Amino acid sequence: MPNVWTKDLIKVHRTGKSEVIALRGLDMQVADSEFVAVRGPSGCGKTTLLNLVGGIDRPTAGRIEVDGANIVDFAEADLVRYRRNQVGFVFQFFNLVPTLTAEENIQLPMRLAGKPAAEMGRRTQELIQLVGLEKRAIHRPDELSGGEQQRIAIAVSLANDPPLVLADEPTGELDTKTGAEVLDLFRRLNRDLHKTIIVVTHDERVAKIAHRILQIEDGKIVGELPGA
Amino acid sequence: MGLLRYTLLDILRARRRTLSSILGVLLAISFVAGTFIAIDSSTRATLDALLANLPGDFGIYATGNTADIRRVVTNVSGVRELSLYSQVPAQELSSPAVSFTWYASVLGIEPDHLPVQLKDATVVGSLDLPRGSIGLPTDIASGLQVGLGDRVSLHYRSFEPVNQTEIVTSLNLTVTALLTLAGTGGFPGPIIGPPSYYGPIAVVHIRDVDWISEQLLITGQTYQTVGEVWIHRSRFIDPYDLESTNRNLARFERALSLALSPYFGSTVNNLAYALSNYEGTIAAQRILYLGLSVPVILLGLYLAAIGVDLGHAERRRELAVLKARGAGTRQVTGLLVLEATFGGVLAAVLGLVLGILLSRFLLGVVNPFGLASAPRYEDFVLSAQTIVTVSVMSVLLMAAVSYRSAKRTSALPIVETLRYYAPGETQIPYRPTGDIVMVGLAATIFAGVLYTRFGSPGAALFLFGIIFVVLLPFAPILLVIGATRLLTRSTGRVYEWTARIFRPLAKNLYHVISRNIARNPRRSANVAVIIALGLAFGMFVFATFGSQQSYNVRLLRDSIGADVAAYWAPPANDMVIVENLSRIQGVAGVTRVARVPSETRPGGATAIAIEPAEYFAVTQPESYYFEEGGSAEAASVLSTPGRVLVSKGYFENAFLALGDRIQLTTYVFNVTSGNTTRIDTNVTVAGVVKGLPGTGSSYQWLVFGSFGTLGTLLPPSGDPFRTIDMQFFVDLSPGADWRAVKDAILKEGPISVRVFEEERAALFEQPSQRAFLGFIGMEIAFVVVILTVGLGLIMVAATFERDVEFAGIIARGSSGWQTASLLVGEAFSIMIVGLLVGVGVGLVSAYVTLQLTQLTPPGYPEPVVPLLFVLAPEGFVLIAIAPAAMLLAALLVSWRIARMNVARVLKLRGG
């Protein structure tokens, strides 16, 4: 099971002549099957941290170890495999493929991994049931509500059964009730499937289900609060 | 393979995006498919045209009784028509009215089965041709000064070797028919077999050939009977199955040979030869029209590049997520290229369907050969070759167009792409080096051609200049693309200037227009390039066409000389002819122009006698004929006895100067005394002209003098022993019916009559020119379709990408139409750039290309008739229509924005 560990993590965004230091030597550790919430003001580096741990961006300096492997040293092909098999990403704006149905969206990561059709079918049904959307499986994203889209997005992130799930403001675009449903789903993923979950959020309710809450300011972790 | 399904699903479900991606290639492929289908569907008509004007489907030669030969040939299954003729071995004709003889091939014909050359002849009298009668061509009858009912003598000369004497036998025949042969239209190429007659043709009945030979005491000579055999072509020829056709024809020829074998017969298969060229002709048509379709293909490619780029941009977030979920960069690239390839297949299918529709409009313009009045077209023919060519082209074009965009899109960093605007998209580094090279190269090519034309290079440099000539077709394309990209991508100022033009409509939002365009400079540049390429092509065609047409008409006028030019066989009484012509209703003036038979010193020039006042009044020469002054000055010079004008070519190459003396000499042979008298006339060079209408090109060395000055060199009117080459120019009254005038002139018995209006109309009716211009016209119409429909749909696709942006602007206080004006303003700004570059490059390219037609090797004189740069009226229409159509498309697209439901667009929350 993964053990996520960052040391002296630095990320500088350069756009034209300007530089923004998003992370200033961030140290973090997340244990196996731990549910960690990351909070902080806008622009503090929360999303950047998630992007780096998720392998979709590279740090300027520092170290990120996931399950003992320093992903900073990964070649592009290794990162691809990492994103495919080790990490499931849940985005704020769902980011489902608009031309695919719900179950086709779920199958997509498995297709990328080259899974056989039978296994894809079985796993898809499993995940559809997990998120409780059996009756919406053949609908496309524009036919789903925001909550349904986010639940499908969560199912997509679990398609290849990654041990680590990263969620960036998963309830940011949802109303209170729907957000609560999604958070409950995350809780079940952690409790029942033992997924290590790191959630970036402003949602106060996450504190009730997360094991720990990390406070980030100016690109560094400045505090830690106990969770549920 | 796992992503194959994803690829197909995306293509089939995202129909709008798929359509905008494949649209450019679809339009290009439709045009190519339509052209090929039209060629295939007009194959039968093409074959008919190739087989027209054959001197028989088969030719035969045989010796024997004509009736028997006719019987055995017409009994061969498949024979539709047979025309037999036999040549009389005598050719010399004379009449009591003239003292010299004329020569003609005397053919024995079957009046009910005329040979092909006589089928369309105009006959005065009757072709029944009873024994002792003859039919004469009008020019020979005129020369012999005989008409219907008059007698002519047919002579046969033989040599008696023992006594070393020439024996002449004669037979009197009565003229019962006068023939004027129609133009044959020319054969499609060298032919084997009949006709075996040349020159003027006189006719007798074929049954009288032996009788005439007996009367002329012709022995030991037997000309074969020649025949033109026509078959039921539909039974033997299938243009879509040449193998069977050739087999059928070979079997028929064998049957024909067998039937003729008792008559020492032989056959010639004219059809086989024509058909041997047929497949090559069709292949050449395809290649030619594919080449002519390059502008549409190029435009389609650019449009496709925009459409593909838009599709990829619309999906960049989705593709970034795909990469976040584990897709590699190569997988994403492969996915996008695979989608494009499937799109190519889809475009091929749709393109073939659209091509079938389009082919109906292209049927009449893909055949450069003469067509029958009712050409036989198929409903449509879709050949395997067309399907394969179109499909391969479509797939390759789509793959080629999408590859760069796919690579670029798939290489975008994931995290940047997940943001709303990917900075990498708006800050694409631009390196102008390539565009500068393109513009420089184009300018060098144009300069090279112009220098070769105007710079008087030596022979070596002239040959070097041919390189620029070969490269010339690429220059406009290089210039359009390079100049447009330089203007639109190296600086944003161009858009600021063009946006200012739109300020009255956009008001406070005008400055946003240039910013918006600059946000995606690559796409804006591509749109401007499409507009510029389309307009450049159109302007090039209309300027070249207009200039060339105008030039051809002026060349024609120079060739004829006046409204009408007529020529009588010498010796003709020219004063009587002038008087008769002047009396014809509709004639405003008549003048004589004669080539004076003489030698000149300095040598090599031809003397032309004209009537100064009448000549210039009738011919009304343009100013470019004169080096200095005009018609009045020239007439004044020529009216003074002893003064002449010389052509510029003669003046320069004989190193003459004004005031120099030229000696003209002629020799008169006195038949009675047997003496030759020399007559000299000295004249003074009083002026120089480039040439004069109807007197020959500037390549000739010419001396122009009045009849008064050159009169001593001319034989008296009607002198039968001295003939002069004299033409009669006629000026028509305003509004006169040239047909009526021509008919009236023909009654005076000229050998030829040329009417300017008639030949000008025929200029535009040449099958090859009609087909070429028709095809180019269709292509330009299609270019306008690409500019409107194509760019319009691309604009629609582009707005989907910016829905939230527009909704935000509206939410901040702008009205729907104000916001829509941004789109129109952007389209307008880009259109202005494309318009200026396209029109400019098109006209410059046309000008340089036209100079090529005036290219003469070093030392050669300039042609008299200059090639003036003229833009056909359709060019102005295109300058108005193309941008107007584009703006209309932009307006229609903007209508959607104006009616946008802001709340729905901005609503992002689930529920």
CSV table of C-alpha atoms in Angstrom, one decimal, chain B residues 699-826:
chain,number,residue,atom,x,y,z
B,699,TYR,CA,7.8,40.0,-88.0
B,700,GLN,CA,7.5,40.9,-91.7
B,701,TRP,CA,9.5,43.7,-93.3
B,702,LEU,CA,6.9,45.8,-95.0
B,703,VAL,CA,6.8,49.0,-97.1
B,704,PHE,CA,3.4,50.8,-97.2
B,705,GLY,CA,2.6,53.1,-100.1
B,706,SER,CA,-0.4,54.4,-101.9
B,707,PHE,CA,-1.7,52.9,-105.1
B,708,GLY,CA,-0.5,56.2,-106.7
B,709,THR,CA,3.1,55.7,-105.5
B,710,LEU,CA,3.3,51.9,-106.2
B,711,GLY,CA,0.9,51.9,-109.2
B,712,THR,CA,3.6,51.4,-111.8
B,713,LEU,CA,4.6,48.1,-110.2
B,714,LEU,CA,1.0,46.8,-110.3
B,715,PRO,CA,-0.5,45.0,-113.4
B,716,PRO,CA,-3.5,46.6,-114.9
B,717,SER,CA,-6.9,45.5,-113.5
B,718,GLY,CA,-8.0,42.2,-114.9
B,719,ASP,CA,-4.6,41.4,-116.6
B,720,PRO,CA,-4.8,37.6,-116.8
B,721,PHE,CA,-1.0,37.2,-117.0
B,722,ARG,CA,-0.1,39.1,-113.9
B,723,THR,CA,-1.9,38.4,-110.8
B,724,ILE,CA,-1.7,40.4,-107.6
B,725,ASP,CA,-2.7,39.4,-104.1
B,726,MET,CA,-5.5,41.8,-103.4
B,727,GLN,CA,-7.9,41.9,-100.4
B,728,PHE,CA,-11.0,44.0,-100.0
B,729,PHE,CA,-11.7,45.4,-96.6
B,730,VAL,CA,-15.2,46.4,-95.7
B,731,ASP,CA,-16.4,48.6,-92.9
B,732,LEU,CA,-19.9,47.9,-91.7
B,733,SER,CA,-22.4,50.6,-90.9
B,734,PRO,CA,-23.4,50.8,-87.2
B,735,GLY,CA,-26.1,48.3,-86.5
B,736,ALA,CA,-25.7,46.5,-89.8
B,737,ASP,CA,-26.5,42.8,-89.9
B,738,TRP,CA,-23.2,41.2,-90.7
B,739,ARG,CA,-24.9,37.9,-91.8
B,740,ALA,CA,-26.9,39.8,-94.5
B,741,VAL,CA,-23.8,41.6,-95.7
B,742,LYS,CA,-21.8,38.4,-95.8
B,743,ASP,CA,-24.5,36.7,-97.9
B,744,ALA,CA,-24.5,39.6,-100.3
B,745,ILE,CA,-20.7,39.6,-100.6
B,746,LEU,CA,-20.7,35.8,-101.3
B,747,LYS,CA,-23.0,36.4,-104.2
B,748,GLU,CA,-20.2,38.5,-105.8
B,749,GLY,CA,-18.2,35.2,-106.0
B,750,PRO,CA,-15.2,35.7,-103.6
B,751,ILE,CA,-12.9,32.8,-102.7
B,752,SER,CA,-13.1,33.7,-99.1
B,753,VAL,CA,-14.9,36.0,-96.8
B,754,ARG,CA,-13.8,36.6,-93.2
B,755,VAL,CA,-16.2,38.4,-90.8
B,756,PHE,CA,-14.7,39.8,-87.6
B,757,GLU,CA,-17.9,39.4,-85.6
B,758,GLU,CA,-18.4,35.8,-86.8
B,759,GLU,CA,-14.8,34.8,-86.0
B,760,ARG,CA,-14.9,36.5,-82.6
B,761,ALA,CA,-17.9,34.5,-81.6
B,762,ALA,CA,-16.2,31.3,-82.8
B,763,LEU,CA,-13.1,32.2,-80.7
B,764,PHE,CA,-15.1,31.6,-77.6
B,765,GLU,CA,-16.7,28.4,-79.0
B,766,GLN,CA,-13.6,26.4,-79.4
B,767,PRO,CA,-14.3,23.2,-77.5
B,768,SER,CA,-11.0,23.2,-75.6
B,769,GLN,CA,-11.3,26.8,-74.6
B,770,ARG,CA,-15.0,26.5,-73.7
B,771,ALA,CA,-14.3,23.4,-71.5
B,772,PHE,CA,-11.3,25.0,-69.8
B,773,LEU,CA,-13.0,28.3,-69.0
B,774,GLY,CA,-16.1,26.5,-68.0
B,775,PHE,CA,-14.2,24.3,-65.6
B,776,ILE,CA,-12.3,27.2,-64.1
B,777,GLY,CA,-15.6,29.1,-63.7
B,778,MET,CA,-17.0,26.1,-61.8
B,779,GLU,CA,-13.9,26.0,-59.7
B,780,ILE,CA,-14.1,29.6,-58.8
B,781,ALA,CA,-17.7,29.2,-57.8
B,782,PHE,CA,-16.6,26.3,-55.6
B,783,VAL,CA,-13.9,28.5,-54.1
B,784,VAL,CA,-16.6,30.9,-53.1
B,785,VAL,CA,-18.5,28.0,-51.6
B,786,ILE,CA,-15.4,27.1,-49.5
B,787,LEU,CA,-15.0,30.7,-48.4
B,788,THR,CA,-18.6,31.0,-47.3
B,789,VAL,CA,-19.8,27.6,-46.2
B,790,GLY,CA,-16.5,26.3,-45.1
B,791,LEU,CA,-15.3,29.4,-43.2
B,792,GLY,CA,-18.9,29.9,-41.9
B,793,LEU,CA,-19.0,26.5,-40.4
B,794,ILE,CA,-15.5,26.9,-38.9
B,795,MET,CA,-16.7,30.1,-37.3
B,796,VAL,CA,-19.6,28.2,-35.8
B,797,ALA,CA,-17.2,25.7,-34.4
B,798,ALA,CA,-15.0,28.4,-33.0
B,799,THR,CA,-17.9,30.0,-31.2
B,800,PHE,CA,-18.6,26.9,-29.3
B,801,GLU,CA,-15.2,27.1,-27.8
B,802,ARG,CA,-15.9,30.6,-26.6
B,803,ASP,CA,-19.5,30.3,-25.4
B,804,VAL,CA,-18.6,31.0,-21.8
B,805,GLU,CA,-16.5,33.9,-22.8
B,806,PHE,CA,-19.3,35.5,-24.7
B,807,ALA,CA,-21.8,34.7,-22.0
B,808,GLY,CA,-19.5,36.5,-19.5
B,809,ILE,CA,-19.3,39.6,-21.7
B,810,ILE,CA,-23.1,39.7,-22.0
B,811,ALA,CA,-23.4,39.1,-18.2
B,812,ARG,CA,-21.2,42.2,-17.7
B,813,GLY,CA,-23.5,44.5,-19.7
B,814,SER,CA,-23.0,44.0,-23.4
B,815,SER,CA,-26.1,43.3,-25.6
B,816,GLY,CA,-26.2,40.1,-27.6
B,817,TRP,CA,-25.7,42.0,-30.9
B,818,GLN,CA,-22.9,44.0,-29.5
B,819,THR,CA,-21.1,40.9,-28.5
B,820,ALA,CA,-22.0,39.4,-31.9
B,821,SER,CA,-20.3,42.4,-33.5
B,822,LEU,CA,-17.1,41.1,-32.0
B,823,LEU,CA,-17.3,38.0,-34.1
B,824,VAL,CA,-18.2,39.9,-37.2
B,825,GLY,CA,-15.5,42.4,-36.5
B,826,GLU,CA,-12.9,39.6,-36.1
